[in-house]
Amino acid sequence: MRGLMIALTFLTRLPLPAPENIDAAELKHSQHYYPLVGLILGGFLWLAGRLTGPYYPPLVVGAILLALELALTGGIHLDGFMDSMDGLLSARTPERKLEIMKDSRVGAHASMSLAALLLLKFSLLASLKPADMGILLLMPMISRWAFLIGVIGFPYARKEGVGQGFHEASRWLVFASEGLIILAFAVWFLGPAGLAAMVAASALAGLFSWRVSRHLGGLTGDIYGATIELAEVFALLAAFPFLH
């Protein structure tokens, strides 16, 4: 339970008591609880969708769901997405791109990419019918599992950072075991839509991580966050045709 509490306080803004005396090893190993954190976040989104869907216009429901996710996570992964896009989309050397990604200032590429990502996610959320809200339970869980493909399978681009510890603490056996459990739950819960979401998020995480690692020589914590955000959208996109 301590590992779950560490993961919850690190990834969310839920009003929970923060565990005391967290050491580096505990923080690193808490990543194995990230899919469970995603399931908890998904539960809040699913409940909000079920409560608002029958009574409000789709656009309002989409806005509520998007705002709720931002409130629950504090935009921690969006911050990584924006930093990543500022660096990756710049016409610079790999070394300079890594420097840009560490810069806290927001550039044009980050702003444009954020607008595109949120518009696409909002459109998908607003298009869900009340009976389709089950995908909200799976989307955050699948994405927080899929990003581990990059953590485990590719080197870290910097010599230090929280992400470096995640890479060192990752294990394929734990990842695969979690994946089988999530896949079984997704297929049982949503059938083809759950399978499509799982496949799409995994493929996106693998291809994106491979492409970035090949270019930069490894991944970073910002790339991990970007992978989670992109995997959420791709999971929704892939599941959507099977929900109707």
Coordinates of C-alpha atoms in Angstrom, one line a residue:
M1 CA 0.0 0.0 0.0
R2 CA 2.9 2.4 0.7
G3 CA 4.0 2.0 -3.0
L4 CA 0.5 2.9 -4.2
M5 CA 0.3 5.9 -1.9
I6 CA 3.7 7.1 -3.2
A7 CA 2.5 6.7 -6.8
L8 CA -0.8 8.5 -6.0
T9 CA 0.9 11.5 -4.4
F10 CA 3.4 11.7 -7.2
L11 CA 1.0 11.4 -10.1
T12 CA -2.2 13.0 -8.8
R13 CA -3.4 16.0 -6.9
L14 CA -5.8 13.9 -4.7
P15 CA -5.9 15.3 -1.1
L16 CA -4.0 12.3 0.4
P17 CA -1.4 12.3 3.2
A18 CA 2.0 12.0 1.6
P19 CA 4.1 9.1 2.9
E20 CA 7.1 10.2 5.0
N21 CA 10.7 9.5 4.4
I22 CA 10.4 8.3 0.8
D23 CA 13.8 7.1 -0.4
A24 CA 14.9 6.9 -4.0
A25 CA 14.3 3.2 -4.3
E26 CA 10.7 3.4 -3.2
L27 CA 10.0 6.2 -5.6
K28 CA 11.5 4.2 -8.5
H29 CA 9.6 1.0 -7.7
S30 CA 6.3 2.9 -7.3
Q31 CA 6.1 3.0 -11.1
H32 CA 4.7 -0.5 -10.9
Y33 CA 1.6 1.0 -9.3
Y34 CA 1.0 3.5 -12.1
P35 CA -1.6 1.4 -14.0
L36 CA -3.5 1.1 -10.7
V37 CA -3.3 4.9 -10.3
G38 CA -4.7 5.1 -13.8
L39 CA -7.6 2.9 -12.9
I40 CA -8.4 5.1 -9.9
L41 CA -8.3 8.2 -12.1
G42 CA -10.4 6.4 -14.7
G43 CA -13.0 5.6 -12.0
F44 CA -13.4 9.3 -11.3
L45 CA -13.8 10.1 -15.0
W46 CA -16.2 7.2 -15.5
L47 CA -18.4 8.4 -12.6
A48 CA -18.4 12.0 -13.8
G49 CA -19.3 10.8 -17.3
R50 CA -22.2 8.6 -16.1
L51 CA -23.5 11.4 -13.8
T52 CA -23.3 14.2 -16.4
G53 CA -23.9 12.4 -19.7
P54 CA -27.7 12.0 -19.4
Y55 CA -28.3 15.6 -18.4
Y56 CA -25.9 17.9 -20.2
P57 CA -25.1 18.5 -23.8
P58 CA -22.1 16.5 -25.2
L59 CA -19.9 19.6 -25.5
V60 CA -20.4 20.4 -21.8
V61 CA -19.7 16.8 -20.8
G62 CA -16.5 16.8 -22.8
A63 CA -15.3 20.0 -21.2
I64 CA -16.2 18.7 -17.7
L65 CA -14.3 15.4 -18.3
L66 CA -11.2 17.2 -19.7
A67 CA -11.2 19.7 -16.8
L68 CA -11.6 16.9 -14.3
E69 CA -8.6 15.0 -15.6
L70 CA -6.5 18.1 -15.5
A71 CA -7.6 18.8 -12.0
L72 CA -6.9 15.2 -10.8
T73 CA -3.4 15.1 -12.4
G74 CA -2.3 18.7 -12.1
G75 CA -1.3 18.4 -15.8
I76 CA 1.9 16.6 -14.8
H77 CA 2.0 14.6 -18.0
L78 CA 0.9 17.6 -20.2
D79 CA 3.9 19.5 -18.9
G80 CA 6.2 16.8 -20.1
F81 CA 4.3 16.7 -23.4
M82 CA 4.8 20.4 -23.9
D83 CA 8.5 20.3 -23.1
S84 CA 8.9 17.3 -25.4
M85 CA 7.3 19.0 -28.3
D86 CA 9.3 22.2 -27.9
G87 CA 12.5 20.1 -28.2
L88 CA 11.5 17.5 -30.7
L89 CA 9.9 19.8 -33.2
S90 CA 12.7 22.3 -33.2
A91 CA 15.2 22.1 -36.1
R92 CA 18.2 21.7 -33.8
T93 CA 20.8 19.1 -33.0
P94 CA 19.8 16.3 -30.6
E95 CA 22.0 17.8 -27.9
R96 CA 20.3 21.2 -28.3
K97 CA 16.9 19.6 -28.3
L98 CA 17.6 18.0 -24.9
E99 CA 18.6 21.4 -23.6
I100 CA 15.4 23.0 -24.9
M101 CA 13.3 20.3 -23.2
K102 CA 14.9 21.3 -19.9
D103 CA 14.0 24.9 -20.4
S104 CA 10.9 25.8 -18.3
R105 CA 9.8 28.5 -20.8
V106 CA 6.9 27.6 -23.1
G107 CA 7.7 27.9 -26.8
A108 CA 5.5 28.0 -30.0
H109 CA 5.8 24.3 -30.7
A110 CA 4.6 23.5 -27.2
S111 CA 1.6 25.8 -27.5
M112 CA 0.5 24.6 -30.9
S113 CA 1.0 20.9 -29.9
L114 CA -1.0 21.4 -26.7
A115 CA -3.8 23.0 -28.5
A116 CA -4.0 20.2 -31.0
L117 CA -3.8 17.5 -28.4
L118 CA -6.5 19.0 -26.1
L119 CA -8.8 19.7 -29.1
L120 CA -8.5 16.1 -30.3
K121 CA -9.1 14.7 -26.8
F122 CA -12.0 17.1 -26.1
S123 CA -13.6 16.1 -29.4
L124 CA -13.4 12.4 -28.5
L125 CA -14.6 12.9 -25.0
A126 CA -17.5 15.1 -26.2
S127 CA -18.5 12.4 -28.7
L128 CA -18.9 9.7 -26.1
K129 CA -22.5 8.6 -25.4
P130 CA -23.5 7.7 -21.8
A131 CA -23.3 4.0 -22.7
D132 CA -19.7 4.5 -24.0
M133 CA -18.3 5.9 -20.8
G134 CA -16.6 2.6 -19.9
I135 CA -13.6 3.5 -22.0
L136 CA -12.9 6.3 -19.5
L137 CA -12.1 3.6 -16.9
L138 CA -9.6 1.9 -19.2
M139 CA -7.9 4.9 -20.9
P140 CA -5.8 6.2 -18.0
M141 CA -4.9 2.7 -16.9
I142 CA -3.8 1.5 -20.3
S143 CA -1.7 4.6 -21.0
R144 CA 0.1 4.4 -17.7
W145 CA 1.0 0.8 -18.4
A146 CA 2.0 1.4 -22.1
F147 CA 4.5 4.1 -21.3
L148 CA 6.6 1.5 -19.5
I149 CA 7.5 0.1 -22.8
G150 CA 9.7 3.2 -23.2
V151 CA 11.0 3.1 -19.7
I152 CA 12.0 -0.6 -19.9
G153 CA 13.0 -1.0 -23.5
F154 CA 15.1 2.1 -24.2
P155 CA 18.0 3.9 -22.5
Y156 CA 17.7 7.1 -20.6
A157 CA 19.2 10.1 -22.4
R158 CA 20.5 12.0 -19.4
K159 CA 23.0 11.0 -16.7
E160 CA 20.6 12.0 -13.9
G161 CA 17.0 12.7 -13.2
V162 CA 13.9 10.9 -11.8
G163 CA 13.4 9.1 -15.1
Q164 CA 16.8 7.5 -14.9
G165 CA 15.8 5.8 -11.7
F166 CA 12.6 4.5 -13.3
H167 CA 14.6 3.0 -16.1
E168 CA 16.9 1.2 -13.7
A169 CA 14.0 -0.1 -11.6
S170 CA 11.9 -1.5 -14.5
R171 CA 11.5 -5.2 -15.0
W172 CA 10.0 -6.9 -18.1
L173 CA 8.4 -9.7 -16.1
V174 CA 6.4 -7.3 -13.9
F175 CA 5.5 -5.3 -16.9
A176 CA 4.3 -8.3 -18.9
S177 CA 2.3 -9.7 -15.9
E178 CA 0.5 -6.4 -15.5
G179 CA -0.1 -6.2 -19.2
L180 CA -1.8 -9.6 -19.3
I181 CA -4.0 -8.6 -16.4
I182 CA -5.0 -5.3 -17.9
L183 CA -5.6 -6.9 -21.3
A184 CA -7.9 -9.5 -19.8
F185 CA -9.8 -6.9 -17.9
A186 CA -10.1 -4.6 -21.0
V187 CA -11.4 -7.4 -23.2
W188 CA -13.8 -8.6 -20.5
F189 CA -15.1 -5.1 -19.8
L190 CA -15.3 -3.6 -23.3
G191 CA -14.6 -6.5 -25.8
P192 CA -13.2 -5.4 -29.1
A193 CA -13.0 -1.7 -28.0
G194 CA -10.8 -2.7 -25.0
L195 CA -8.6 -4.8 -27.2
A196 CA -8.2 -2.0 -29.8
A197 CA -7.4 0.5 -27.1
M198 CA -4.7 -1.8 -25.6
V199 CA -3.1 -2.5 -29.0
A200 CA -3.1 1.1 -30.1
A201 CA -1.6 2.5 -26.9
S202 CA 1.1 -0.2 -26.9
A203 CA 2.0 0.4 -30.6
L204 CA 2.1 4.2 -30.1
A205 CA 4.3 3.9 -27.0
G206 CA 6.7 1.5 -28.7
L207 CA 7.0 3.4 -32.0
F208 CA 7.2 6.8 -30.4
S209 CA 9.8 5.6 -27.9
W210 CA 11.8 3.9 -30.6
R211 CA 11.8 7.0 -32.9
V212 CA 12.7 9.4 -30.1
S213 CA 15.4 7.2 -28.7
R214 CA 16.9 6.7 -32.1
H215 CA 17.1 10.4 -32.6
L216 CA 18.1 11.6 -29.1
G217 CA 20.1 8.6 -27.9
G218 CA 17.5 7.8 -25.2
L219 CA 14.4 9.0 -23.5
T220 CA 13.7 11.5 -20.7
G221 CA 11.1 12.0 -18.1
D222 CA 9.4 14.5 -20.3
I223 CA 9.2 11.9 -23.1
Y224 CA 7.6 9.5 -20.6
G225 CA 4.9 12.1 -19.9
A226 CA 4.3 12.8 -23.5
T227 CA 4.0 9.1 -24.2
I228 CA 1.2 8.8 -21.5
E229 CA -0.7 11.7 -23.1
L230 CA -0.4 10.4 -26.6
A231 CA -1.3 6.9 -25.5
E232 CA -4.5 8.1 -23.9
V233 CA -5.6 9.8 -27.2
F234 CA -4.6 6.9 -29.3
A235 CA -6.5 4.5 -27.0
L236 CA -9.6 6.6 -27.4
L237 CA -9.2 6.9 -31.2
A238 CA -8.8 3.1 -31.6
A239 CA -11.6 2.2 -29.3
F240 CA -14.1 4.7 -30.6
P241 CA -15.3 2.8 -33.8
F242 CA -16.1 -0.2 -31.6
L243 CA -18.1 1.7 -29.1
H244 CA -20.9 2.5 -31.5

